[in-house]
């Protein structure tokens, strides 16, 4: 069933500035229990930082997380985004086309308002699916 992104997204996503260190962003991700943070500058979306970005572009590349900025390792612009009134079908199509599992949600010319994940789409499409169950489970369980 097609729904609007505003109905399935995670609002009030965690955000950091591009000059934030990778170590600080990783601690924030742990504290907020999320796998990604939006990278913003002056209320505009600059990029998206995922736990995978930290591992592959930071740690595995030998970068010092206390000296490396988020802007150096995040998914750089242009970032594929959605608007709150887009459909879940459109989100699924964008995720498939760009091989991503998370999409920032923006409005008013680029102001981030949330994130929609593959798990969010699965839960909205079939709340009883295995992926929906996994998405709702507490981390580490």
Short mmCIF file of N, CA, C and O in Angstrom, two decimals:
data_model
loop_
_atom_site.label_atom_id
_atom_site.label_comp_id
_atom_site.label_asym_id
_atom_site.label_seq_id
_atom_site.Cartn_x
_atom_site.Cartn_y
_atom_site.Cartn_z
N UNK A 1 0.84 -1.18 0.00
CA UNK A 1 0.00 0.00 0.00
C UNK A 1 0.88 1.24 0.00
O UNK A 1 1.76 1.39 0.83
N UNK A 2 0.66 2.10 -0.93
CA UNK A 2 1.44 3.33 -1.04
C UNK A 2 1.01 4.33 0.02
O UNK A 2 -0.16 4.56 0.23
N UNK A 3 2.01 4.89 0.68
CA UNK A 3 1.76 5.91 1.70
C UNK A 3 2.66 7.09 1.43
O UNK A 3 3.59 7.03 0.63
N UNK A 4 2.43 8.17 2.13
CA UNK A 4 3.27 9.36 2.04
C UNK A 4 4.47 9.18 2.97
O UNK A 4 4.37 8.58 4.04
N UNK A 5 5.59 9.73 2.57
CA UNK A 5 6.81 9.64 3.35
C UNK A 5 6.61 10.23 4.74
O UNK A 5 7.10 9.68 5.72
N UNK A 6 5.88 11.32 4.86
CA UNK A 6 5.66 11.95 6.17
C UNK A 6 5.04 10.98 7.17
O UNK A 6 5.20 11.13 8.36
N UNK A 7 4.33 9.96 6.68
CA UNK A 7 3.66 9.00 7.56
C UNK A 7 4.57 7.87 8.03
O UNK A 7 4.23 7.16 8.97
N UNK A 8 5.71 7.69 7.38
CA UNK A 8 6.58 6.56 7.73
C UNK A 8 7.99 6.97 8.13
O UNK A 8 8.74 6.16 8.67
N UNK A 9 8.38 8.21 7.88
CA UNK A 9 9.75 8.65 8.16
C UNK A 9 10.00 8.79 9.66
O UNK A 9 9.08 8.86 10.46
N UNK A 10 11.27 8.82 10.00
CA UNK A 10 11.69 9.13 11.36
C UNK A 10 11.93 10.63 11.41
O UNK A 10 12.87 11.13 10.79
N UNK A 11 11.07 11.37 12.11
CA UNK A 11 11.25 12.82 12.17
C UNK A 11 12.38 13.20 13.12
O UNK A 11 12.87 12.36 13.88
N UNK A 12 12.76 14.44 13.06
CA UNK A 12 13.78 14.97 13.98
C UNK A 12 15.05 14.13 13.95
O UNK A 12 15.55 13.71 14.98
N UNK A 13 15.55 13.89 12.77
CA UNK A 13 16.78 13.13 12.62
C UNK A 13 17.94 13.86 13.30
O UNK A 13 17.94 15.07 13.42
N UNK A 14 18.93 13.09 13.71
CA UNK A 14 20.11 13.64 14.36
C UNK A 14 20.98 14.30 13.29
O UNK A 14 21.16 13.74 12.20
N UNK A 15 21.50 15.48 13.60
CA UNK A 15 22.31 16.21 12.62
C UNK A 15 23.58 16.74 13.26
O UNK A 15 23.61 17.04 14.45
N UNK A 16 24.63 16.83 12.44
CA UNK A 16 25.91 17.42 12.84
C UNK A 16 26.38 18.32 11.71
O UNK A 16 25.89 18.23 10.58
N UNK A 17 27.35 19.17 12.01
CA UNK A 17 27.94 20.03 10.99
C UNK A 17 29.13 19.32 10.35
O UNK A 17 29.72 18.42 10.96
N UNK A 18 29.52 19.71 9.14
CA UNK A 18 30.63 19.05 8.45
C UNK A 18 31.95 19.08 9.22
O UNK A 18 32.80 18.22 9.03
N UNK A 19 32.15 20.06 10.11
CA UNK A 19 33.40 20.17 10.85
C UNK A 19 33.44 19.30 12.11
O UNK A 19 34.46 19.22 12.78
N UNK A 20 32.34 18.62 12.41
CA UNK A 20 32.29 17.71 13.56
C UNK A 20 33.25 16.56 13.33
O UNK A 20 33.37 16.06 12.21
N UNK A 21 33.96 16.13 14.37
CA UNK A 21 34.86 14.99 14.19
C UNK A 21 34.07 13.69 14.05
O UNK A 21 32.95 13.56 14.56
N UNK A 22 34.68 12.75 13.37
CA UNK A 22 34.07 11.43 13.20
C UNK A 22 33.85 10.78 14.56
O UNK A 22 32.81 10.15 14.79
N UNK A 23 34.79 10.95 15.48
CA UNK A 23 34.65 10.36 16.82
C UNK A 23 33.42 10.92 17.52
O UNK A 23 32.65 10.17 18.14
N UNK A 24 33.21 12.23 17.44
CA UNK A 24 32.04 12.84 18.09
C UNK A 24 30.76 12.36 17.44
O UNK A 24 29.77 12.06 18.11
N UNK A 25 30.74 12.27 16.11
CA UNK A 25 29.55 11.78 15.41
C UNK A 25 29.25 10.33 15.79
O UNK A 25 28.09 9.97 16.00
N UNK A 26 30.28 9.50 15.92
CA UNK A 26 30.08 8.10 16.31
C UNK A 26 29.51 8.01 17.72
O UNK A 26 28.61 7.21 17.97
N UNK A 27 30.01 8.83 18.62
CA UNK A 27 29.45 8.84 19.99
C UNK A 27 27.99 9.28 19.98
O UNK A 27 27.15 8.71 20.68
N UNK A 28 27.68 10.28 19.17
CA UNK A 28 26.30 10.76 19.06
C UNK A 28 25.39 9.67 18.49
O UNK A 28 24.27 9.48 18.97
N UNK A 29 25.88 8.94 17.50
CA UNK A 29 25.11 7.84 16.93
C UNK A 29 24.82 6.78 18.00
O UNK A 29 23.71 6.26 18.08
N UNK A 30 25.82 6.49 18.82
CA UNK A 30 25.63 5.52 19.91
C UNK A 30 24.61 6.05 20.92
O UNK A 30 23.69 5.34 21.32
N UNK A 31 24.77 7.31 21.32
CA UNK A 31 23.87 7.91 22.32
C UNK A 31 22.42 7.96 21.83
O UNK A 31 21.49 7.72 22.60
N UNK A 32 22.24 8.25 20.56
CA UNK A 32 20.90 8.39 19.99
C UNK A 32 20.38 7.08 19.41
O UNK A 32 19.24 7.02 18.94
N UNK A 33 21.24 6.04 19.42
CA UNK A 33 20.86 4.72 18.93
C UNK A 33 20.40 4.76 17.48
O UNK A 33 19.33 4.25 17.11
N UNK A 34 21.24 5.40 16.62
CA UNK A 34 20.94 5.50 15.20
C UNK A 34 22.16 5.07 14.39
O UNK A 34 23.29 5.08 14.88
N UNK A 35 21.93 4.71 13.14
CA UNK A 35 23.01 4.29 12.26
C UNK A 35 23.41 5.33 11.25
O UNK A 35 24.24 5.08 10.38
N UNK A 36 22.83 6.52 11.38
CA UNK A 36 23.17 7.60 10.45
C UNK A 36 22.89 8.94 11.10
O UNK A 36 22.09 9.04 12.02
N UNK A 37 23.58 9.96 10.62
CA UNK A 37 23.31 11.34 11.00
C UNK A 37 23.31 12.18 9.74
O UNK A 37 24.05 11.91 8.79
N UNK A 38 22.45 13.18 9.74
CA UNK A 38 22.45 14.13 8.64
C UNK A 38 23.60 15.11 8.87
O UNK A 38 23.87 15.50 10.00
N UNK A 39 24.25 15.49 7.81
CA UNK A 39 25.32 16.48 7.88
C UNK A 39 24.72 17.76 7.29
O UNK A 39 24.34 17.79 6.12
N UNK A 40 24.61 18.78 8.15
CA UNK A 40 23.95 20.01 7.73
C UNK A 40 24.87 21.20 7.93
O UNK A 40 25.75 21.20 8.78
N UNK A 41 24.60 22.22 7.13
CA UNK A 41 25.34 23.47 7.25
C UNK A 41 24.34 24.60 7.03
O UNK A 41 23.69 24.65 5.98
N UNK A 42 24.18 25.46 8.02
CA UNK A 42 23.21 26.56 7.94
C UNK A 42 21.81 26.05 7.58
O UNK A 42 21.16 26.58 6.68
N UNK A 43 21.37 25.00 8.23
CA UNK A 43 20.03 24.42 8.04
C UNK A 43 19.84 23.74 6.69
O UNK A 43 18.73 23.33 6.36
N UNK A 44 20.87 23.63 5.88
CA UNK A 44 20.77 22.93 4.60
C UNK A 44 21.49 21.60 4.67
O UNK A 44 22.50 21.46 5.37
N UNK A 45 21.01 20.63 3.93
CA UNK A 45 21.63 19.32 3.89
C UNK A 45 22.93 19.38 3.12
O UNK A 45 22.96 19.82 1.97
N UNK A 46 24.01 18.94 3.75
CA UNK A 46 25.32 18.89 3.12
C UNK A 46 25.63 17.46 2.69
O UNK A 46 26.22 17.22 1.65
N UNK A 47 25.27 16.49 3.52
CA UNK A 47 25.56 15.09 3.24
C UNK A 47 24.87 14.19 4.24
O UNK A 47 24.08 14.63 5.08
N UNK A 48 25.20 12.91 4.17
CA UNK A 48 24.66 11.90 5.07
C UNK A 48 25.83 11.05 5.54
O UNK A 48 26.64 10.60 4.73
N UNK A 49 25.95 10.86 6.84
CA UNK A 49 27.00 10.03 7.41
C UNK A 49 26.37 8.78 7.99
O UNK A 49 25.48 8.87 8.83
N UNK A 50 26.84 7.62 7.54
CA UNK A 50 26.34 6.35 8.06
C UNK A 50 27.45 5.64 8.83
O UNK A 50 28.63 5.99 8.69
N UNK A 51 27.05 4.66 9.62
CA UNK A 51 28.05 3.86 10.32
C UNK A 51 29.00 3.20 9.31
O UNK A 51 30.19 3.07 9.54
N UNK A 52 28.48 2.85 8.16
CA UNK A 52 29.30 2.25 7.09
C UNK A 52 30.34 3.26 6.57
O UNK A 52 31.48 2.90 6.31
N UNK A 53 29.94 4.52 6.40
CA UNK A 53 30.90 5.56 5.97
C UNK A 53 32.05 5.66 6.97
O UNK A 53 33.21 5.79 6.57
N UNK A 54 31.72 5.63 8.26
CA UNK A 54 32.75 5.73 9.29
C UNK A 54 33.75 4.57 9.16
O UNK A 54 34.96 4.77 9.20
N UNK A 55 33.22 3.38 8.95
CA UNK A 55 34.09 2.20 8.85
C UNK A 55 34.92 2.23 7.57
O UNK A 55 36.14 2.09 7.61
N UNK A 56 34.26 2.40 6.42
CA UNK A 56 34.97 2.28 5.14
C UNK A 56 35.81 3.49 4.77
O UNK A 56 36.95 3.34 4.32
N UNK A 57 35.27 4.68 4.95
CA UNK A 57 36.00 5.89 4.54
C UNK A 57 36.86 6.45 5.65
O UNK A 57 37.70 7.31 5.40
N UNK A 58 36.61 6.02 6.87
CA UNK A 58 37.37 6.52 8.01
C UNK A 58 38.34 5.49 8.54
O UNK A 58 39.53 5.50 8.23
N UNK A 59 37.84 4.56 9.33
CA UNK A 59 38.69 3.58 10.02
C UNK A 59 39.50 2.73 9.05
O UNK A 59 40.72 2.62 9.19
N UNK A 60 38.85 2.12 8.06
CA UNK A 60 39.56 1.24 7.13
C UNK A 60 40.57 1.99 6.27
O UNK A 60 41.55 1.40 5.81
N UNK A 61 40.35 3.28 6.10
CA UNK A 61 41.28 4.10 5.32
C UNK A 61 42.43 4.62 6.18
O UNK A 61 43.29 5.36 5.70
N UNK A 62 42.43 4.26 7.48
CA UNK A 62 43.51 4.67 8.37
C UNK A 62 43.40 6.09 8.88
O UNK A 62 44.37 6.65 9.39
N UNK A 63 42.23 6.69 8.80
CA UNK A 63 42.05 8.06 9.27
C UNK A 63 41.82 8.09 10.78
O UNK A 63 41.15 7.23 11.33
N UNK A 64 42.35 9.09 11.41
CA UNK A 64 42.19 9.28 12.86
C UNK A 64 40.81 9.86 13.12
O UNK A 64 40.52 10.99 12.70
N UNK A 65 39.93 9.13 13.81
CA UNK A 65 38.57 9.62 14.03
C UNK A 65 38.50 10.89 14.88
O UNK A 65 37.52 11.63 14.80
N UNK A 66 39.54 11.16 15.66
CA UNK A 66 39.55 12.38 16.46
C UNK A 66 40.04 13.59 15.66
O UNK A 66 39.86 14.73 16.11
N UNK A 67 40.63 13.35 14.49
CA UNK A 67 41.14 14.44 13.67
C UNK A 67 40.40 14.58 12.34
O UNK A 67 40.49 15.61 11.69
N UNK A 68 39.67 13.56 11.95
CA UNK A 68 38.95 13.56 10.68
C UNK A 68 37.57 14.16 10.86
O UNK A 68 36.86 13.83 11.81
N UNK A 69 37.18 15.03 9.95
CA UNK A 69 35.85 15.64 10.04
C UNK A 69 34.82 14.79 9.30
O UNK A 69 35.14 14.05 8.37
N UNK A 70 33.60 14.94 9.73
CA UNK A 70 32.47 14.26 9.11
C UNK A 70 32.37 14.64 7.63
O UNK A 70 32.09 13.80 6.78
N UNK A 71 32.64 15.89 7.32
CA UNK A 71 32.58 16.35 5.93
C UNK A 71 33.53 15.62 5.01
O UNK A 71 33.29 15.52 3.81
N UNK A 72 34.61 15.07 5.56
CA UNK A 72 35.60 14.35 4.75
C UNK A 72 35.21 12.92 4.46
O UNK A 72 35.75 12.31 3.52
N UNK A 73 34.29 12.34 5.23
CA UNK A 73 33.95 10.93 5.04
C UNK A 73 32.47 10.66 4.76
O UNK A 73 32.09 9.54 4.45
N UNK A 74 31.63 11.68 4.85
CA UNK A 74 30.19 11.46 4.62
C UNK A 74 29.91 11.28 3.13
O UNK A 74 30.75 11.59 2.28
N UNK A 75 28.72 10.77 2.84
CA UNK A 75 28.26 10.73 1.47
C UNK A 75 28.12 12.18 1.02
O UNK A 75 27.35 12.93 1.62
N UNK A 76 28.88 12.57 0.02
CA UNK A 76 28.92 13.99 -0.36
C UNK A 76 27.74 14.39 -1.23
O UNK A 76 27.04 13.55 -1.78
N UNK A 77 27.55 15.70 -1.35
CA UNK A 77 26.51 16.19 -2.26
C UNK A 77 26.84 15.78 -3.69
O UNK A 77 28.00 15.62 -4.02
N UNK A 78 25.87 15.59 -4.54
CA UNK A 78 24.45 15.70 -4.24
C UNK A 78 23.94 14.42 -3.57
O UNK A 78 24.27 13.32 -3.98
N UNK A 79 23.15 14.58 -2.53
CA UNK A 79 22.55 13.47 -1.81
C UNK A 79 21.14 13.28 -2.35
O UNK A 79 20.40 14.24 -2.53
N UNK A 80 20.79 12.04 -2.61
CA UNK A 80 19.43 11.72 -3.07
C UNK A 80 18.49 11.95 -1.90
O UNK A 80 18.72 11.46 -0.79
N UNK A 81 17.43 12.72 -2.12
CA UNK A 81 16.50 13.07 -1.05
C UNK A 81 15.06 12.84 -1.49
O UNK A 81 14.77 12.64 -2.67
N UNK A 82 14.19 12.90 -0.51
CA UNK A 82 12.75 12.85 -0.72
C UNK A 82 12.12 14.06 -0.06
O UNK A 82 12.74 14.68 0.79
N UNK A 83 10.88 14.34 -0.44
CA UNK A 83 10.08 15.34 0.26
C UNK A 83 8.99 14.63 1.04
O UNK A 83 8.61 13.50 0.68
N UNK A 84 8.47 15.23 2.09
CA UNK A 84 7.45 14.57 2.91
C UNK A 84 6.22 14.09 2.14
O UNK A 84 5.61 13.09 2.53
N UNK A 85 5.87 14.76 1.04
CA UNK A 85 4.69 14.35 0.28
C UNK A 85 4.98 13.32 -0.80
O UNK A 85 4.05 12.87 -1.49
N UNK A 86 6.25 12.93 -0.96
CA UNK A 86 6.56 11.85 -1.90
C UNK A 86 5.94 10.55 -1.40
O UNK A 86 5.59 10.42 -0.22
N UNK A 87 5.87 9.56 -2.27
CA UNK A 87 5.26 8.28 -1.90
C UNK A 87 6.32 7.26 -1.48
O UNK A 87 7.49 7.38 -1.85
N UNK A 88 5.86 6.25 -0.76
CA UNK A 88 6.76 5.16 -0.37
C UNK A 88 7.22 4.39 -1.61
O UNK A 88 8.35 3.90 -1.64
N UNK A 89 6.39 4.31 -2.64
CA UNK A 89 6.79 3.66 -3.88
C UNK A 89 7.97 4.40 -4.52
O UNK A 89 8.92 3.80 -5.00
N UNK A 90 7.89 5.74 -4.51
CA UNK A 90 8.98 6.55 -5.06
C UNK A 90 10.25 6.35 -4.24
O UNK A 90 11.34 6.22 -4.80
N UNK A 91 10.12 6.28 -2.92
CA UNK A 91 11.28 6.05 -2.06
C UNK A 91 11.93 4.70 -2.37
O UNK A 91 13.16 4.61 -2.50
N UNK A 92 11.12 3.66 -2.52
CA UNK A 92 11.65 2.33 -2.83
C UNK A 92 12.37 2.33 -4.18
O UNK A 92 13.45 1.74 -4.33
N UNK A 93 11.81 3.04 -5.14
CA UNK A 93 12.43 3.12 -6.46
C UNK A 93 13.78 3.85 -6.39
O UNK A 93 14.76 3.41 -6.98
N UNK A 94 13.84 4.94 -5.64
CA UNK A 94 15.11 5.67 -5.48
C UNK A 94 16.14 4.83 -4.75
O UNK A 94 17.32 4.82 -5.11
N UNK A 95 15.72 4.13 -3.70
CA UNK A 95 16.66 3.26 -2.97
C UNK A 95 17.24 2.19 -3.88
O UNK A 95 18.44 1.91 -3.84
N UNK A 96 16.39 1.58 -4.70
CA UNK A 96 16.86 0.55 -5.61
C UNK A 96 17.79 1.13 -6.67
O UNK A 96 18.86 0.58 -6.94
N UNK A 97 17.41 2.26 -7.25
CA UNK A 97 18.21 2.88 -8.31
C UNK A 97 19.58 3.32 -7.83
O UNK A 97 20.58 3.19 -8.53
N UNK A 98 19.65 3.84 -6.60
CA UNK A 98 20.91 4.38 -6.09
C UNK A 98 21.61 3.45 -5.10
O UNK A 98 22.64 3.82 -4.54
N UNK A 99 21.04 2.26 -4.88
CA UNK A 99 21.62 1.25 -3.98
C UNK A 99 21.90 1.82 -2.60
O UNK A 99 23.01 1.71 -2.07
N UNK A 100 20.88 2.46 -2.01
CA UNK A 100 21.00 3.01 -0.66
C UNK A 100 19.85 2.47 0.20
O UNK A 100 18.83 2.02 -0.32
N UNK A 101 20.05 2.51 1.50
CA UNK A 101 19.04 2.01 2.43
C UNK A 101 18.40 3.11 3.26
O UNK A 101 17.51 2.85 4.05
N UNK A 102 18.90 4.34 3.11
CA UNK A 102 18.38 5.48 3.87
C UNK A 102 18.32 6.68 2.94
O UNK A 102 19.23 6.90 2.15
N UNK A 103 17.26 7.48 3.12
CA UNK A 103 17.13 8.70 2.33
C UNK A 103 16.73 9.85 3.25
O UNK A 103 15.74 9.73 3.99
N UNK A 104 17.46 10.94 3.21
CA UNK A 104 17.04 12.13 3.96
C UNK A 104 15.74 12.69 3.37
O UNK A 104 15.51 12.61 2.16
N UNK A 105 14.92 13.24 4.24
CA UNK A 105 13.68 13.88 3.82
C UNK A 105 13.86 15.37 4.05
O UNK A 105 14.24 15.80 5.14
N UNK A 106 13.63 16.15 2.99
CA UNK A 106 13.84 17.60 3.05
C UNK A 106 12.60 18.32 2.56
O UNK A 106 11.79 17.77 1.82
N UNK A 107 12.48 19.56 2.99
CA UNK A 107 11.40 20.41 2.49
C UNK A 107 11.92 21.84 2.38
O UNK A 107 13.02 22.15 2.82
N UNK A 108 11.11 22.68 1.75
CA UNK A 108 11.44 24.11 1.60
C UNK A 108 12.83 24.33 1.02
O UNK A 108 13.65 25.06 1.56
N UNK A 109 13.15 23.64 -0.07
CA UNK A 109 14.40 23.87 -0.76
C UNK A 109 15.61 23.21 -0.14
O UNK A 109 16.73 23.60 -0.41
N UNK A 110 15.43 22.23 0.70
CA UNK A 110 16.58 21.49 1.21
C UNK A 110 16.73 21.43 2.72
O UNK A 110 17.73 20.92 3.21
N UNK A 111 15.77 21.92 3.47
CA UNK A 111 15.86 21.86 4.93
C UNK A 111 15.50 20.44 5.38
O UNK A 111 14.39 19.97 5.12
N UNK A 112 16.43 19.74 6.04
CA UNK A 112 16.14 18.36 6.45
C UNK A 112 15.11 18.30 7.57
O UNK A 112 15.16 19.07 8.52
N UNK A 113 14.16 17.35 7.42
CA UNK A 113 13.11 17.18 8.42
C UNK A 113 13.01 15.74 8.92
O UNK A 113 12.20 15.45 9.80
N UNK A 114 13.82 14.84 8.36
CA UNK A 114 13.78 13.46 8.81
C UNK A 114 14.55 12.54 7.89
O UNK A 114 15.25 12.98 6.98
N UNK A 115 14.40 11.25 8.16
CA UNK A 115 15.06 10.21 7.37
C UNK A 115 14.06 9.07 7.20
O UNK A 115 13.31 8.75 8.12
N UNK A 116 14.07 8.47 6.02
CA UNK A 116 13.27 7.27 5.81
C UNK A 116 14.24 6.14 5.46
O UNK A 116 15.20 6.33 4.71
N UNK A 117 14.01 4.97 6.07
CA UNK A 117 14.90 3.83 5.88
C UNK A 117 14.17 2.70 5.17
O UNK A 117 12.94 2.67 5.10
N UNK A 118 14.95 1.75 4.70
CA UNK A 118 14.37 0.56 4.10
C UNK A 118 13.45 -0.14 5.09
O UNK A 118 12.37 -0.61 4.73
N UNK A 119 13.84 -0.16 6.35
CA UNK A 119 13.00 -0.76 7.39
C UNK A 119 11.68 -0.02 7.56
O UNK A 119 10.64 -0.65 7.77
N UNK A 120 11.72 1.32 7.47
CA UNK A 120 10.47 2.10 7.55
C UNK A 120 9.52 1.70 6.43
O UNK A 120 8.32 1.56 6.64
N UNK A 121 10.08 1.53 5.22
CA UNK A 121 9.25 1.14 4.08
C UNK A 121 8.68 -0.26 4.26
O UNK A 121 7.52 -0.51 3.96
N UNK A 122 9.50 -1.17 4.77
CA UNK A 122 9.04 -2.54 4.99
C UNK A 122 7.92 -2.58 6.01
O UNK A 122 6.93 -3.28 5.83
N UNK A 123 8.08 -1.83 7.08
CA UNK A 123 7.06 -1.81 8.13
C UNK A 123 5.76 -1.19 7.62
O UNK A 123 4.67 -1.62 8.02
N UNK A 124 5.84 -0.21 6.73
CA UNK A 124 4.62 0.41 6.22
C UNK A 124 3.95 -0.49 5.19
O UNK A 124 2.72 -0.51 5.08
N UNK A 125 4.74 -1.24 4.45
CA UNK A 125 4.21 -2.10 3.40
C UNK A 125 3.58 -3.38 3.97
O UNK A 125 2.51 -3.78 3.56
N UNK A 126 4.29 -3.98 4.93
CA UNK A 126 3.79 -5.21 5.56
C UNK A 126 4.27 -5.23 7.00
O UNK A 126 5.38 -5.68 7.28
N UNK A 127 3.45 -4.75 7.93
CA UNK A 127 3.87 -4.65 9.33
C UNK A 127 4.22 -5.98 9.97
O UNK A 127 4.83 -6.02 11.03
N UNK A 128 3.87 -7.09 9.32
CA UNK A 128 4.14 -8.40 9.89
C UNK A 128 5.31 -9.11 9.22
O UNK A 128 5.58 -10.26 9.52
N UNK A 129 6.00 -8.42 8.32
CA UNK A 129 7.13 -9.03 7.62
C UNK A 129 8.33 -9.17 8.55
O UNK A 129 8.43 -8.50 9.58
N UNK A 130 9.23 -10.05 8.17
CA UNK A 130 10.44 -10.27 8.96
C UNK A 130 11.26 -8.99 9.05
O UNK A 130 11.78 -8.65 10.11
N UNK A 131 11.39 -8.25 7.96
CA UNK A 131 12.17 -7.01 7.97
C UNK A 131 11.52 -5.97 8.88
O UNK A 131 12.21 -5.26 9.61
N UNK A 132 10.21 -5.91 8.89
CA UNK A 132 9.53 -4.98 9.79
C UNK A 132 9.79 -5.37 11.24
O UNK A 132 10.03 -4.50 12.09
N UNK A 133 9.75 -6.67 11.54
CA UNK A 133 10.03 -7.13 12.90
C UNK A 133 11.46 -6.77 13.31
O UNK A 133 11.69 -6.31 14.43
N UNK A 134 12.40 -6.97 12.42
CA UNK A 134 13.79 -6.64 12.72
C UNK A 134 13.95 -5.15 12.94
O UNK A 134 14.64 -4.70 13.86
N UNK A 135 13.30 -4.34 12.12
CA UNK A 135 13.40 -2.88 12.23
C UNK A 135 12.84 -2.37 13.56
O UNK A 135 13.31 -1.38 14.09
N UNK A 136 11.83 -3.05 14.10
CA UNK A 136 11.24 -2.62 15.37
C UNK A 136 11.99 -3.16 16.58
O UNK A 136 11.80 -2.68 17.69
N UNK A 137 12.83 -4.18 16.40
CA UNK A 137 13.52 -4.80 17.53
C UNK A 137 14.53 -3.84 18.15
O UNK A 137 15.11 -3.00 17.46
N UNK A 138 14.71 -3.98 19.44
CA UNK A 138 15.72 -3.17 20.12
C UNK A 138 17.10 -3.56 19.61
O UNK A 138 17.37 -4.74 19.36
N UNK A 139 18.00 -2.60 19.44
CA UNK A 139 19.35 -2.89 18.94
C UNK A 139 20.07 -3.87 19.86
O UNK A 139 19.89 -3.88 21.06
N UNK A 140 20.90 -4.70 19.22
CA UNK A 140 21.72 -5.63 19.98
C UNK A 140 20.98 -6.87 20.42
O UNK A 140 21.51 -7.68 21.17
N UNK A 141 19.75 -7.05 19.96
CA UNK A 141 18.97 -8.23 20.34
C UNK A 141 18.71 -9.10 19.16
O UNK A 141 18.58 -8.74 18.09
#
